Short mmCIF file of C-alpha atoms and ligand atoms in Angstrom, two decimals:
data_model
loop_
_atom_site.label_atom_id
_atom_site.label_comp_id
_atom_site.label_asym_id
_atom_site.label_seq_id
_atom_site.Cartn_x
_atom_site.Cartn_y
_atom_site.Cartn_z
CA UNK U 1488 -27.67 20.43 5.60
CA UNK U 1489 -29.15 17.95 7.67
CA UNK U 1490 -28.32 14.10 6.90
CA UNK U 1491 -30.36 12.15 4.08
CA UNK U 1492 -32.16 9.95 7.31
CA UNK U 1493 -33.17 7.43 4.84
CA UNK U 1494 -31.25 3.57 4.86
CA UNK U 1495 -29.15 3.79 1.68
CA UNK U 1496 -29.66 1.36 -1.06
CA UNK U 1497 -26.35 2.42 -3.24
CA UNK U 1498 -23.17 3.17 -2.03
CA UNK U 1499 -19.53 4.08 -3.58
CA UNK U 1500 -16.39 3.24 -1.50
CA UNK U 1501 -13.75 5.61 -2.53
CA UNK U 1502 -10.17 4.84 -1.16
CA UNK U 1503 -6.81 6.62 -0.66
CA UNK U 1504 -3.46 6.21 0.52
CA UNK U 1505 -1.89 2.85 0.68
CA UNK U 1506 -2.76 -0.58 -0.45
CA UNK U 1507 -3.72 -1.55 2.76
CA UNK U 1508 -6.78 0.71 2.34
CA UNK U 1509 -7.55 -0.39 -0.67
CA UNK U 1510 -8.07 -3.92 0.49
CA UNK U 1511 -10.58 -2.39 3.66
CA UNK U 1512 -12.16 -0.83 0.59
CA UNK U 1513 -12.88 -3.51 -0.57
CA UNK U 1514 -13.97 -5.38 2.57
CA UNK U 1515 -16.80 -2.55 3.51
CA UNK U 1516 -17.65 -3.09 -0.32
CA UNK U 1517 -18.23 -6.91 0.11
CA UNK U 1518 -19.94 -6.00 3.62
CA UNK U 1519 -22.10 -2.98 2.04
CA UNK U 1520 -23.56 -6.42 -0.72
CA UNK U 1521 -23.99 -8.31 1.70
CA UNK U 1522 -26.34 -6.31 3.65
CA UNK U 1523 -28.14 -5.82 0.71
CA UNK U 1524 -27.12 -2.61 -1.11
CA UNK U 1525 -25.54 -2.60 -4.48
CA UNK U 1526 -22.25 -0.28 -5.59
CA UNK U 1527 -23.54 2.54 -7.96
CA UNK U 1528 -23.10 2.37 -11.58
CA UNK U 1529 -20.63 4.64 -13.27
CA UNK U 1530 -21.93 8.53 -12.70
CA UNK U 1531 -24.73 7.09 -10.81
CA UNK U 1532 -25.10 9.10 -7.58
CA UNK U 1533 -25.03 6.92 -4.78
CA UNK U 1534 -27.26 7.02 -1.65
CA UNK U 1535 -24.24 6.86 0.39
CA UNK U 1536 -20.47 7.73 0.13
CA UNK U 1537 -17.75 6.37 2.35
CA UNK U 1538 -14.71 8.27 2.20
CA UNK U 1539 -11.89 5.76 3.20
CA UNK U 1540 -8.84 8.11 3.78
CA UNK U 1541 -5.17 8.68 4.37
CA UNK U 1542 -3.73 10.60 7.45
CA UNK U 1543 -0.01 10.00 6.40
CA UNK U 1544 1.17 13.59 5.51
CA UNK U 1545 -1.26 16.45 5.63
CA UNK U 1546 -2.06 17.02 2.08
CA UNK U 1547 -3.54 13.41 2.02
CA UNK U 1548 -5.47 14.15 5.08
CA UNK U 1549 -6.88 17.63 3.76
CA UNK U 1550 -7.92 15.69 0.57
CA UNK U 1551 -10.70 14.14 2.83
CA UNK U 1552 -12.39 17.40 3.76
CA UNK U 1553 -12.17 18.98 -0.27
CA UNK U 1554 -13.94 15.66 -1.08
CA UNK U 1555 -16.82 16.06 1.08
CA UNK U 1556 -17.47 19.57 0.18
CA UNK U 1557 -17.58 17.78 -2.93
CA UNK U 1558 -20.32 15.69 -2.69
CA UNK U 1559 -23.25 18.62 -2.34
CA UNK U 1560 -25.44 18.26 -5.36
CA UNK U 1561 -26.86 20.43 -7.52
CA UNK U 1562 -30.24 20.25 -6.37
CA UNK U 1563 -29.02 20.84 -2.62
CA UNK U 1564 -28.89 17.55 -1.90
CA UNK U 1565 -26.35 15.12 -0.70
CA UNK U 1566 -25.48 11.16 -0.07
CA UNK U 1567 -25.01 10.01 2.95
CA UNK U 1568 -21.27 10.32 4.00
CA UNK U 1569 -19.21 7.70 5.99
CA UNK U 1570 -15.76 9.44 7.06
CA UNK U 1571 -13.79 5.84 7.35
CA UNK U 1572 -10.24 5.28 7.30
CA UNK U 1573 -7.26 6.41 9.32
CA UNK U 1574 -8.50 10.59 9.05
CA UNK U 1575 -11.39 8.86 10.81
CA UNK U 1576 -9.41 7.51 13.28
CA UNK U 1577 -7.32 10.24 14.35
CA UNK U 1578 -9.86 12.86 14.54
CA UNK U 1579 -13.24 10.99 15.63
CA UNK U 1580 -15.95 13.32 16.44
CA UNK U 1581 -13.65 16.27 15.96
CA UNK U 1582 -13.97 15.51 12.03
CA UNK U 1583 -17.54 16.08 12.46
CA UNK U 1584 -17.38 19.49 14.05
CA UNK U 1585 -14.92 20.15 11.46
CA UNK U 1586 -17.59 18.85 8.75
CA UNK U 1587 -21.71 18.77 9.63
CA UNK U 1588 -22.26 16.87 6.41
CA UNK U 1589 -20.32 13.31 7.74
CA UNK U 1590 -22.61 11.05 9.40
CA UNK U 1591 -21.02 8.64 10.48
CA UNK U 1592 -16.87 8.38 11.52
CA UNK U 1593 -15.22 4.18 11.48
CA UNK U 1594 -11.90 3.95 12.28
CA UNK U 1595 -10.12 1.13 10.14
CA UNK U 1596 -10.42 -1.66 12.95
CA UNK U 1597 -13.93 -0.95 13.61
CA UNK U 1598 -15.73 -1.03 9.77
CA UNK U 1599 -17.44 -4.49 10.47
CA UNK U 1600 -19.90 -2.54 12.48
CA UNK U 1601 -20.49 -0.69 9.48
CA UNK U 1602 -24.41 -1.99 9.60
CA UNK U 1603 -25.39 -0.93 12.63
CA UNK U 1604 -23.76 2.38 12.40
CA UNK U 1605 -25.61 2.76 9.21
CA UNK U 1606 -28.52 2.24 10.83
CA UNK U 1607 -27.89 5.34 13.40
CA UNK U 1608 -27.43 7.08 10.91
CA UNK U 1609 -30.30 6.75 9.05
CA UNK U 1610 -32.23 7.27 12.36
CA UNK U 1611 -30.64 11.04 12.59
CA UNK U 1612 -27.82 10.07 15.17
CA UNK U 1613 -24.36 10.65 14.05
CA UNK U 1614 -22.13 7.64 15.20
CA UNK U 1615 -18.73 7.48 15.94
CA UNK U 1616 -16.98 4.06 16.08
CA UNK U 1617 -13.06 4.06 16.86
CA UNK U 1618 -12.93 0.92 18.73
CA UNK U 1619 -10.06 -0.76 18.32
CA UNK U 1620 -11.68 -4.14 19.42
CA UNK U 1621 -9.66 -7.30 20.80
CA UNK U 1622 -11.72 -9.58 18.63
CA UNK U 1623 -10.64 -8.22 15.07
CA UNK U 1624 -13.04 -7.23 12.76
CA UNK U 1625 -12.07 -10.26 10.04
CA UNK U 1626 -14.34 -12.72 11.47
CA UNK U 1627 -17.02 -10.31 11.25
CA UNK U 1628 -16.78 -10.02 7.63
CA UNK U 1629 -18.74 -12.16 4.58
CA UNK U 1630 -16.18 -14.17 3.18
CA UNK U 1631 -14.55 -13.69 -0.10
CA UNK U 1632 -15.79 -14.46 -3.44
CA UNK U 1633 -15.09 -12.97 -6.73
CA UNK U 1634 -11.33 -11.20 -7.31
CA UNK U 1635 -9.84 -9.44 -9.77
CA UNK U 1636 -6.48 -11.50 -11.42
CA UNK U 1637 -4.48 -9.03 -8.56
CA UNK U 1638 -5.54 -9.60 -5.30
CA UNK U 1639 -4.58 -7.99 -1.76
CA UNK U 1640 -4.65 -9.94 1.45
CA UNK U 1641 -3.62 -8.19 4.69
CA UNK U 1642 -2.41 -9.90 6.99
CA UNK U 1643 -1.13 -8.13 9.73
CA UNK U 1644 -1.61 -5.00 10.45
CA UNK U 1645 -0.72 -2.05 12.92
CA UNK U 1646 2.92 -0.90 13.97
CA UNK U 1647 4.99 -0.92 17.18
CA UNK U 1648 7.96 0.60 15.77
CA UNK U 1649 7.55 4.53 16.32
CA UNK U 1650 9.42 6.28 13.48
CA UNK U 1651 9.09 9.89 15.18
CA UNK U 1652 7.80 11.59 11.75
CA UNK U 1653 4.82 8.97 11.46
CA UNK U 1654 1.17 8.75 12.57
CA UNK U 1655 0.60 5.00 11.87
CA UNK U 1656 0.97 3.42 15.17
CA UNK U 1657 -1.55 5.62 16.49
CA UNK U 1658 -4.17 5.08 13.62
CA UNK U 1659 -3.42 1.82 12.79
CA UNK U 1660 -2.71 0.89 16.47
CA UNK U 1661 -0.43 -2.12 17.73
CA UNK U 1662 1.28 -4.54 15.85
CA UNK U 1663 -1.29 -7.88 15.04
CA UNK U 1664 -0.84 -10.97 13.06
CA UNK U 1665 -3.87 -12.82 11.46
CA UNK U 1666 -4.15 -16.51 12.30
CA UNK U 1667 -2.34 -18.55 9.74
CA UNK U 1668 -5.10 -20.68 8.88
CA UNK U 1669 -7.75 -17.55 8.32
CA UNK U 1670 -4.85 -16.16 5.93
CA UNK U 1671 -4.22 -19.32 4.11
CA UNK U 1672 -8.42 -19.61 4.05
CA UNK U 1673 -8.81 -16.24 2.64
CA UNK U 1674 -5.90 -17.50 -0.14
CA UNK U 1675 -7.91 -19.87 -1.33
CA UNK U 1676 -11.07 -18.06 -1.45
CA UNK U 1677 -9.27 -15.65 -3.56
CA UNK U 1678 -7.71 -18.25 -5.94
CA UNK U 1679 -11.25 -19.39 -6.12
CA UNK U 1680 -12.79 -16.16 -6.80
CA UNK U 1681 -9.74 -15.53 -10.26
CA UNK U 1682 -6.95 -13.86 -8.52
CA UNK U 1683 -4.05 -15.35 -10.10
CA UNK U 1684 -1.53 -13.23 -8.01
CA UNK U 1685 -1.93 -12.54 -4.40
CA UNK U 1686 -0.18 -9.40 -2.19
CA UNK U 1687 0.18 -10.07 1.33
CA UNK U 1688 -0.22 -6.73 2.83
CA UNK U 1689 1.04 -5.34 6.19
CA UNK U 1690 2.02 -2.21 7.57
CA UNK U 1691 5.04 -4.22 9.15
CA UNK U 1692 4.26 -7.28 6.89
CA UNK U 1693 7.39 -8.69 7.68
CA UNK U 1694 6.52 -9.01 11.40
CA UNK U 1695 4.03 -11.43 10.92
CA UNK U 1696 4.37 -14.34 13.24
CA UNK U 1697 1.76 -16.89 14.99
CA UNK U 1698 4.27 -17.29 17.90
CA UNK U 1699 6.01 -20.37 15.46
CA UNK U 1700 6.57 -19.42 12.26
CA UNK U 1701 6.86 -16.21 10.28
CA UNK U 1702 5.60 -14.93 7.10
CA UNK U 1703 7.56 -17.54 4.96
CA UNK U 1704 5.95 -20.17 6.20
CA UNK U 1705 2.51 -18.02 5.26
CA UNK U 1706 4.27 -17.85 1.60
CA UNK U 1707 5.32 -21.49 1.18
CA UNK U 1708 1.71 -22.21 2.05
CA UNK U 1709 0.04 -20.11 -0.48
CA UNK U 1710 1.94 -20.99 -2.63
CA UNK U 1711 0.66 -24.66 -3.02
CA UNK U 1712 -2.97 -23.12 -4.31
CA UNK U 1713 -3.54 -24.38 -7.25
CA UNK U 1714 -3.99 -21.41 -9.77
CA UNK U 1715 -1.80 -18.66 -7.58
CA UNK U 1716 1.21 -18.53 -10.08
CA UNK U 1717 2.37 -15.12 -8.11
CA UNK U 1718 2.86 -14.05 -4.43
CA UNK U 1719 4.31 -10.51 -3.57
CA UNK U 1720 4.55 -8.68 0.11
CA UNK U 1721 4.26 -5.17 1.68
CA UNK U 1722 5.84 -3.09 3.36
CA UNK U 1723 8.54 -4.63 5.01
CA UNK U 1724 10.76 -3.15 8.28
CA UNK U 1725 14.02 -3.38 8.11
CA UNK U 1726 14.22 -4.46 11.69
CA UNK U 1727 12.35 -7.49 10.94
CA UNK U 1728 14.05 -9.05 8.07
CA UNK U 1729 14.42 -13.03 8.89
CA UNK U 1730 17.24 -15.45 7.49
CA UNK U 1731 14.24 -17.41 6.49
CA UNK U 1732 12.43 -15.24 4.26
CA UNK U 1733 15.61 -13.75 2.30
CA UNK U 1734 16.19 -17.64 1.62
CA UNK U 1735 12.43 -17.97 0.12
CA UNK U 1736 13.49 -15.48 -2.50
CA UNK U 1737 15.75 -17.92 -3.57
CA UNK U 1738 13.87 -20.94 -3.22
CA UNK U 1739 10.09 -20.07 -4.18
CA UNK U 1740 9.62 -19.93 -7.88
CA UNK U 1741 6.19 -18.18 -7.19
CA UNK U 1742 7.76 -15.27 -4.65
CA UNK U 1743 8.09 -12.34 -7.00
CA UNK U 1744 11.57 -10.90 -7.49
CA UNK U 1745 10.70 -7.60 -5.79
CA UNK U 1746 11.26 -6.10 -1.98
CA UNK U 1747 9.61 -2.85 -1.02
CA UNK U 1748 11.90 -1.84 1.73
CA UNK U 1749 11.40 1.49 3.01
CA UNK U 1750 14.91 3.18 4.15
CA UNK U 1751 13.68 6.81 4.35
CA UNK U 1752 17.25 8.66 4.93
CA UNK U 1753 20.77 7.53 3.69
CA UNK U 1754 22.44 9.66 6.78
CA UNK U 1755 22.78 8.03 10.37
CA UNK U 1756 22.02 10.79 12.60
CA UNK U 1757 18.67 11.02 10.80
CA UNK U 1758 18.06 7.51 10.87
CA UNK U 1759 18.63 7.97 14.31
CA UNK U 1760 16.71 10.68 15.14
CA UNK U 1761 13.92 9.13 12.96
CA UNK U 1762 14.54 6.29 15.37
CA UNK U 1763 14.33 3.49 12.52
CA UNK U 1764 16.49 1.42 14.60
CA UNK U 1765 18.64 0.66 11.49
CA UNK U 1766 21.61 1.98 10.05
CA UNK U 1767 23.09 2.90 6.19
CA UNK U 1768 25.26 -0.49 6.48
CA UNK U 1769 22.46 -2.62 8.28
CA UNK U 1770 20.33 -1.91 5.74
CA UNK U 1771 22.97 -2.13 2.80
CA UNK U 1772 23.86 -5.54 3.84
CA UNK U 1773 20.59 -6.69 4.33
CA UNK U 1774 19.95 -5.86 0.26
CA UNK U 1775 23.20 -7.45 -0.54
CA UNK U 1776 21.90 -10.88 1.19
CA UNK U 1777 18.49 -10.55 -0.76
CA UNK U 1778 20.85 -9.66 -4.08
CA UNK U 1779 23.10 -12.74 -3.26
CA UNK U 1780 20.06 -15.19 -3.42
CA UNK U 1781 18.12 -13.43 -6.08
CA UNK U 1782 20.40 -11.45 -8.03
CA UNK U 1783 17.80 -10.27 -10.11
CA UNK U 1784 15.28 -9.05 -7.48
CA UNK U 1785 13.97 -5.48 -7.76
CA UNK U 1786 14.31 -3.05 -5.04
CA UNK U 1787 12.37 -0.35 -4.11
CA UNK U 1788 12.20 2.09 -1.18
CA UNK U 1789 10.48 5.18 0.44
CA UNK U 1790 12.43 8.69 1.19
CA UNK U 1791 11.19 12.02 3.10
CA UNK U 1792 13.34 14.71 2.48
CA UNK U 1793 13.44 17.54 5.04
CA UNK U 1794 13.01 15.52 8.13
CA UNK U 1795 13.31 18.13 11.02
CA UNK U 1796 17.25 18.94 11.42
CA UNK U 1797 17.89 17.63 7.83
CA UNK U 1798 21.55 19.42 6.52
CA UNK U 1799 22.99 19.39 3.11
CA UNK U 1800 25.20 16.69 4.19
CA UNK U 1801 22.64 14.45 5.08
CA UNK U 1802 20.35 15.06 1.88
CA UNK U 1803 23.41 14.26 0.13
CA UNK U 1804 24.00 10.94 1.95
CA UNK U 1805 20.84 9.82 1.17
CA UNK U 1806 21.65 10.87 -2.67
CA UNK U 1807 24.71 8.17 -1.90
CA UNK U 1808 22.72 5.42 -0.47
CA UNK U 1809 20.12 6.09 -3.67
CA UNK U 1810 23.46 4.79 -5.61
CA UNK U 1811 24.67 2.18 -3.82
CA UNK U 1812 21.64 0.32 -3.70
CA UNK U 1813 20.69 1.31 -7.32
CA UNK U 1814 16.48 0.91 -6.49
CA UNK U 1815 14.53 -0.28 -9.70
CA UNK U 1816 11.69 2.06 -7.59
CA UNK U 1817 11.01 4.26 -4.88
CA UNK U 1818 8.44 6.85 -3.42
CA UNK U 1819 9.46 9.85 -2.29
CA UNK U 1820 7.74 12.35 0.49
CA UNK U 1821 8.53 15.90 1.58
CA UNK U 1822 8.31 15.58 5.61
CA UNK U 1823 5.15 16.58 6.61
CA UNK U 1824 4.98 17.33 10.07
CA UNK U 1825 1.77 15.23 11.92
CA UNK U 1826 -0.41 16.02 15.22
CA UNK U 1827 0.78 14.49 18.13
CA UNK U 1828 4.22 12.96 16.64
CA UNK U 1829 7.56 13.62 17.86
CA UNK U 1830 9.31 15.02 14.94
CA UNK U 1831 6.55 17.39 14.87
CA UNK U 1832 7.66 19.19 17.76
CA UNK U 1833 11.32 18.68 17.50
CA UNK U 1834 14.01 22.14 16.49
CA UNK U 1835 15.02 22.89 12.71
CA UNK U 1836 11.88 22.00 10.54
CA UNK U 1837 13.02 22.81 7.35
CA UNK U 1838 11.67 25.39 4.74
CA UNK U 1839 9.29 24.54 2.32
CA UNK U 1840 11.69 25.53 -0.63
CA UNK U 1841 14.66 23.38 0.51
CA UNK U 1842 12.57 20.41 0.44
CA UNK U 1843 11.12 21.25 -2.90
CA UNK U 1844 14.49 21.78 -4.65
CA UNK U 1845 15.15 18.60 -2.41
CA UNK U 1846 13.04 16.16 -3.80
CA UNK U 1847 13.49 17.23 -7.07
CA UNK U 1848 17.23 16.53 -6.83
CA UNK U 1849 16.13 13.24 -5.35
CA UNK U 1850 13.57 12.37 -7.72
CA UNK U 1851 15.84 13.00 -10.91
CA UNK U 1852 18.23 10.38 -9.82
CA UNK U 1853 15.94 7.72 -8.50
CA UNK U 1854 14.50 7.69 -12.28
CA UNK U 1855 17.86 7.36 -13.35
CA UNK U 1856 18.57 4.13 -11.53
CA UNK U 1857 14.86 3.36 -12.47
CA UNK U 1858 16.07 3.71 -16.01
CA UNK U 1859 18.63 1.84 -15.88
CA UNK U 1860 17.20 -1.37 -14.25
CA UNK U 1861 14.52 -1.18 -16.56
CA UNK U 1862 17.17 -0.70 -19.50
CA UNK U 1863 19.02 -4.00 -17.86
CA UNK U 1864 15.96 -5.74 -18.33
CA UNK U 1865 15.72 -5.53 -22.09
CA UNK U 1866 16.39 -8.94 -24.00
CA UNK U 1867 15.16 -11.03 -21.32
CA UNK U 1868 11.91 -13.33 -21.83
CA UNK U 1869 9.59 -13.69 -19.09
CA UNK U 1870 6.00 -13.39 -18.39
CA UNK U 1871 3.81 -10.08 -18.02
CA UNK U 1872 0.18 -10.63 -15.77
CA UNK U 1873 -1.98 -8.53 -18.02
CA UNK U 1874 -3.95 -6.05 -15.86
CA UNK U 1875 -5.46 -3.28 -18.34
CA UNK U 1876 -6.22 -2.47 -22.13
CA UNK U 1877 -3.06 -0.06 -23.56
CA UNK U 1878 -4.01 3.28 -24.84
CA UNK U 1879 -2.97 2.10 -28.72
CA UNK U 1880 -5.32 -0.37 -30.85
CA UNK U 1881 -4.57 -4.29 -29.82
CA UNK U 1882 -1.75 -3.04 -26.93
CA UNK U 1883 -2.18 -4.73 -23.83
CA UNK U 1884 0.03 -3.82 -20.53
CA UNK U 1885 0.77 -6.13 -17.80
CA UNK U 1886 3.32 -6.73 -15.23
CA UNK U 1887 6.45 -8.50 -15.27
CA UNK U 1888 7.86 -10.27 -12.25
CA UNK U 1889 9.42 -7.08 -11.43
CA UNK U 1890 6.38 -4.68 -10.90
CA UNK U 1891 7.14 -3.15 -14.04
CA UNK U 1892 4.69 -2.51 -16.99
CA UNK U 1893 4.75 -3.79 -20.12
CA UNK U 1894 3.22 -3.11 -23.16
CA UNK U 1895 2.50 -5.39 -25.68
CA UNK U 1896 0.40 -5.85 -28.91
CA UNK U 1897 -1.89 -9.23 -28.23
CA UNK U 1898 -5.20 -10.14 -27.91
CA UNK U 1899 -4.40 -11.54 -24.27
CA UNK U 1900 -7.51 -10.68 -21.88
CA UNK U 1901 -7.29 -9.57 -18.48
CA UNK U 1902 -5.77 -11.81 -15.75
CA UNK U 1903 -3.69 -13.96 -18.27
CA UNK U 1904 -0.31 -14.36 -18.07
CA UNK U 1905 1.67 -14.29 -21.46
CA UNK U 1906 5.01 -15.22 -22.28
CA UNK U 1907 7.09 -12.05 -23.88
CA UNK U 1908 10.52 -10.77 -24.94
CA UNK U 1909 11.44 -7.62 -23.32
CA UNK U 1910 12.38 -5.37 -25.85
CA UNK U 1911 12.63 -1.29 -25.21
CA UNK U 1912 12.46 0.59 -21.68
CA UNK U 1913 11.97 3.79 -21.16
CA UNK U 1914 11.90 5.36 -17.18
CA UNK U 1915 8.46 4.02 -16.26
CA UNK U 1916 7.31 1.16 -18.32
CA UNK U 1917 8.66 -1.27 -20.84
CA UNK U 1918 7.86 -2.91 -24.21
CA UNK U 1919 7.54 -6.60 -24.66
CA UNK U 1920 6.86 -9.18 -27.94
CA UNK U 1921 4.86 -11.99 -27.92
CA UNK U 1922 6.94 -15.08 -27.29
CA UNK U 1923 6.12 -18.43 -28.55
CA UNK U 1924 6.67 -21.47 -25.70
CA UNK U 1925 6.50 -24.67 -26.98
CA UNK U 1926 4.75 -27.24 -24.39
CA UNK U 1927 7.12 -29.46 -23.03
N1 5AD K 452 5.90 12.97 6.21
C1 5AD K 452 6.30 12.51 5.00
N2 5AD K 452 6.31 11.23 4.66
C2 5AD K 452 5.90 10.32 5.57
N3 5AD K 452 5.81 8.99 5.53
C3 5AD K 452 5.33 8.57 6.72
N4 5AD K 452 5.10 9.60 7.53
C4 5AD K 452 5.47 10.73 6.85
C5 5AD K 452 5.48 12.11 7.16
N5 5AD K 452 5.09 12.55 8.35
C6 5AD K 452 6.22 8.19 4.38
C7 5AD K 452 7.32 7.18 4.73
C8 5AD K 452 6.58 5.89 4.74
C9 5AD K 452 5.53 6.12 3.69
C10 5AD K 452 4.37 5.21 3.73
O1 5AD K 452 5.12 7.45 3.91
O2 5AD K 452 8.28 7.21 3.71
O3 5AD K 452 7.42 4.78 4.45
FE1 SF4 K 453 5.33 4.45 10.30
FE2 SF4 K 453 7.81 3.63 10.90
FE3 SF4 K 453 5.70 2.10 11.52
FE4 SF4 K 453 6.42 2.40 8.95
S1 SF4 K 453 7.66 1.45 10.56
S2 SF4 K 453 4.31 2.51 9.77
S3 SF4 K 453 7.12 4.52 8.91
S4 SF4 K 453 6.16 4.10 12.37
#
């Protein structure tokens, strides 16, 4: 099937994996408008399709290729399709020999280009842009306008620290902070545009400096913008955790109660041969410093199970770590080995059926501790952000400082925040009553 070599006038961005896509989704959205083309309606076809994808384990990176064959129409036809995202970046032209129905391949540093490589397209050529530019692509970009009440903001991006199982630094490339004053810009635009909560996003978010100051400074700023009641941040390193940040949790009303700090294996020699560059009582400590200034804050992590070498012993150490830090949430990943990585190549992958009975072992007690904080919660009042209509009759769900959701009968609309009681949890959300506040 040869390419539709028409310029397109609709266009759906459809994005996977992390949050940090979903914000370059909805960059190459604002850029697609801007140029003059308009998102397609609800089972509209579009003229063109841009696939923004995830290369983090394999099944995420397959998930590109079933969604292309996908898009062939019934009548034969088929949108144009832009492979972007960090599949697109790995595998550059190769994805097109894999795949004669992508058009055009953008790597995730290269989408402001998006135009011209539109244009190619349309003119029968089949681009590939994997640049990873010195001058970043943000300046390139229309600025913001409208936002949803939940906003993402990235503002650094890549990663220099070489975990052996993962692909990242060689998708996302090296570590790079955005200027300060862009970020705090972008903030405002944001807060402008209705967001009412703002996620600073990073693959090493923690790492962001300007040479001076580091990402508290970025979070004391925003949070002087009028209307931004709520500031969260992710994913943080270990490695990078500053004195100064773990004291913002306890000064910063706004800062969110919540840390999304990956640990990935509770057993040393893993760790190690993961080369995290932290330990089980580095990292334990560091939690207990964040508990000691926000005793309320809720942690969360991410686990593989079945990293190359992996023994009983070590599974169960990471069971032990699971209970010592008690996480209010956590993701967890069977090791999937990736091209070109380390672990990939290193002795003693381990069976498919180990990890499976793994992660099921792991994933029962996580949502026991999950469970449990939620449980803790019950009694307290607090606000919820409502974010979506429930699935009952006048039941709204939003989210409480905690990243949990709560359901709660009111006729609140979207993007308010509402005072509530939290009254019943169960292992994945919670239910809240209204709560009257009198003005002071
Ligand atoms: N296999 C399984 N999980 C992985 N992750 C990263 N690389 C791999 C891999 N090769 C997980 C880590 C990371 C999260 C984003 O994805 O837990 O923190
Ligand atoms: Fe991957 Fe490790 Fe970098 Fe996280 S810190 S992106 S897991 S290499």
């Amino acid at each position: 099937m040869t390419s539709p070599a028409t310029r397109p006038k609709t266009f759906t961005v459809k994005s996977f994996g992390c949050q940090m896509n979903v914000y370059d989704g909805e960059r190459m959205a604002e850029l697609l408008g801007a140029e003059g083309m308009r998102a397609a309606g609800a089972g509209e076809d579009a003229d063109l399709v841009v696939l923004n994808t995830c290369h983090i384990r394999e099944k995420a990176a397959e998930k590109a290729y079933s969604d292309i064959g996908r898009l062939k129409r019934d009548d034969g036809t088929r949108p144009m399709i832009a492979l972007a995202g960090c599949v697109a970046q790995a595998e550059g032209a190769e994805a097109q020999a894999r795949s004669k129905m992508i058009d055009l391949v953008v790597g995730p540093q290269a989408y402001h280009r998006l135009p011209e490589l539109l244009a190619d397209a349309a003119a029968g050529r089949r681009p590939v842009d994997t640049d990873m530019p010195a001058i970043s692509k943000f300046g390139a970009l229309p600025a913001r306008r409208k936002s949803g009440p939940s906003a993402f903001l990235t503002v650094q991006e890549g990663c220099d620290k070489f975990c052996t199982y993962c692909v990242v630094p060689y998708t996302r490339g090296a570590e790079v902070s955005r200027p300060f004053g862009d970020i705090v810009d972008e903030a405002r635009a944001l807060a402008d545009g209705g967001a009412v909560e703002i996620t600073l996003l990073g693959q090493n978010v923690n790492a962001w400096s300007d040479g001076a100051r580091g990402l508290d400074a970025l979070i004391r700023e925003i949070a002087k913008i009028g209307g931004v009641e709520r500031i969260r941040y992710t994913t943080s390193h270990p490695m990078d955790m500053s004195d100064a940040l773990i004291a913002a949790h306890g000064e910063i009303d706004r800062l969110m109660p919540y840390l999304h700090l990956p640990v990935q294996s509770g057993s040393d020699p893993i760790l190690k041969a993961m080369n995290r560059s932290h330990d089980v009582e580095s990292y334990v400590r560091l939690i207990e410093r964040f508990r000691a200034v926000r005793p309320d804050i809720a942690i969360s992590g991410d686990f593989i199970v079945g990293f190359p070498g992996e023994t009983e012993a070590d599974f169960e150490a990471t069971l032990a770590i699971v209970d010592e830090v008690r996480y209010a949430a956590a993701y967890s990943f069977k090791y999937s080995p990736r091209p070109g990585t380390p672990a990939a190549m290193m002795e003693g992958q381990i069976a498919g059926e180990v990890m499976d009975e793994r992660l099921q072992r792991l994933q029962a007690r996580l949502a026991e501790h999950s469970l449990a904080f939620n449980r803790a919660c019950i009694g307290r009042d607090t606000q919820i952000l409502i974010d979506r209509k429930g699935r009952q009759l006048g039941q709204m769900v939003g989210k409480s400082p905690w990243l949990q959701s709560v359901h709660v009968t009111s006729d609140a609309k979207i993007g308010e925040m509402i005072d509530v009681t939290l009254t019943s949890a169960g292992p994945n959300s919670l239910g809240g009553s209204l709560r009257t506040v009198e003005a002071a």
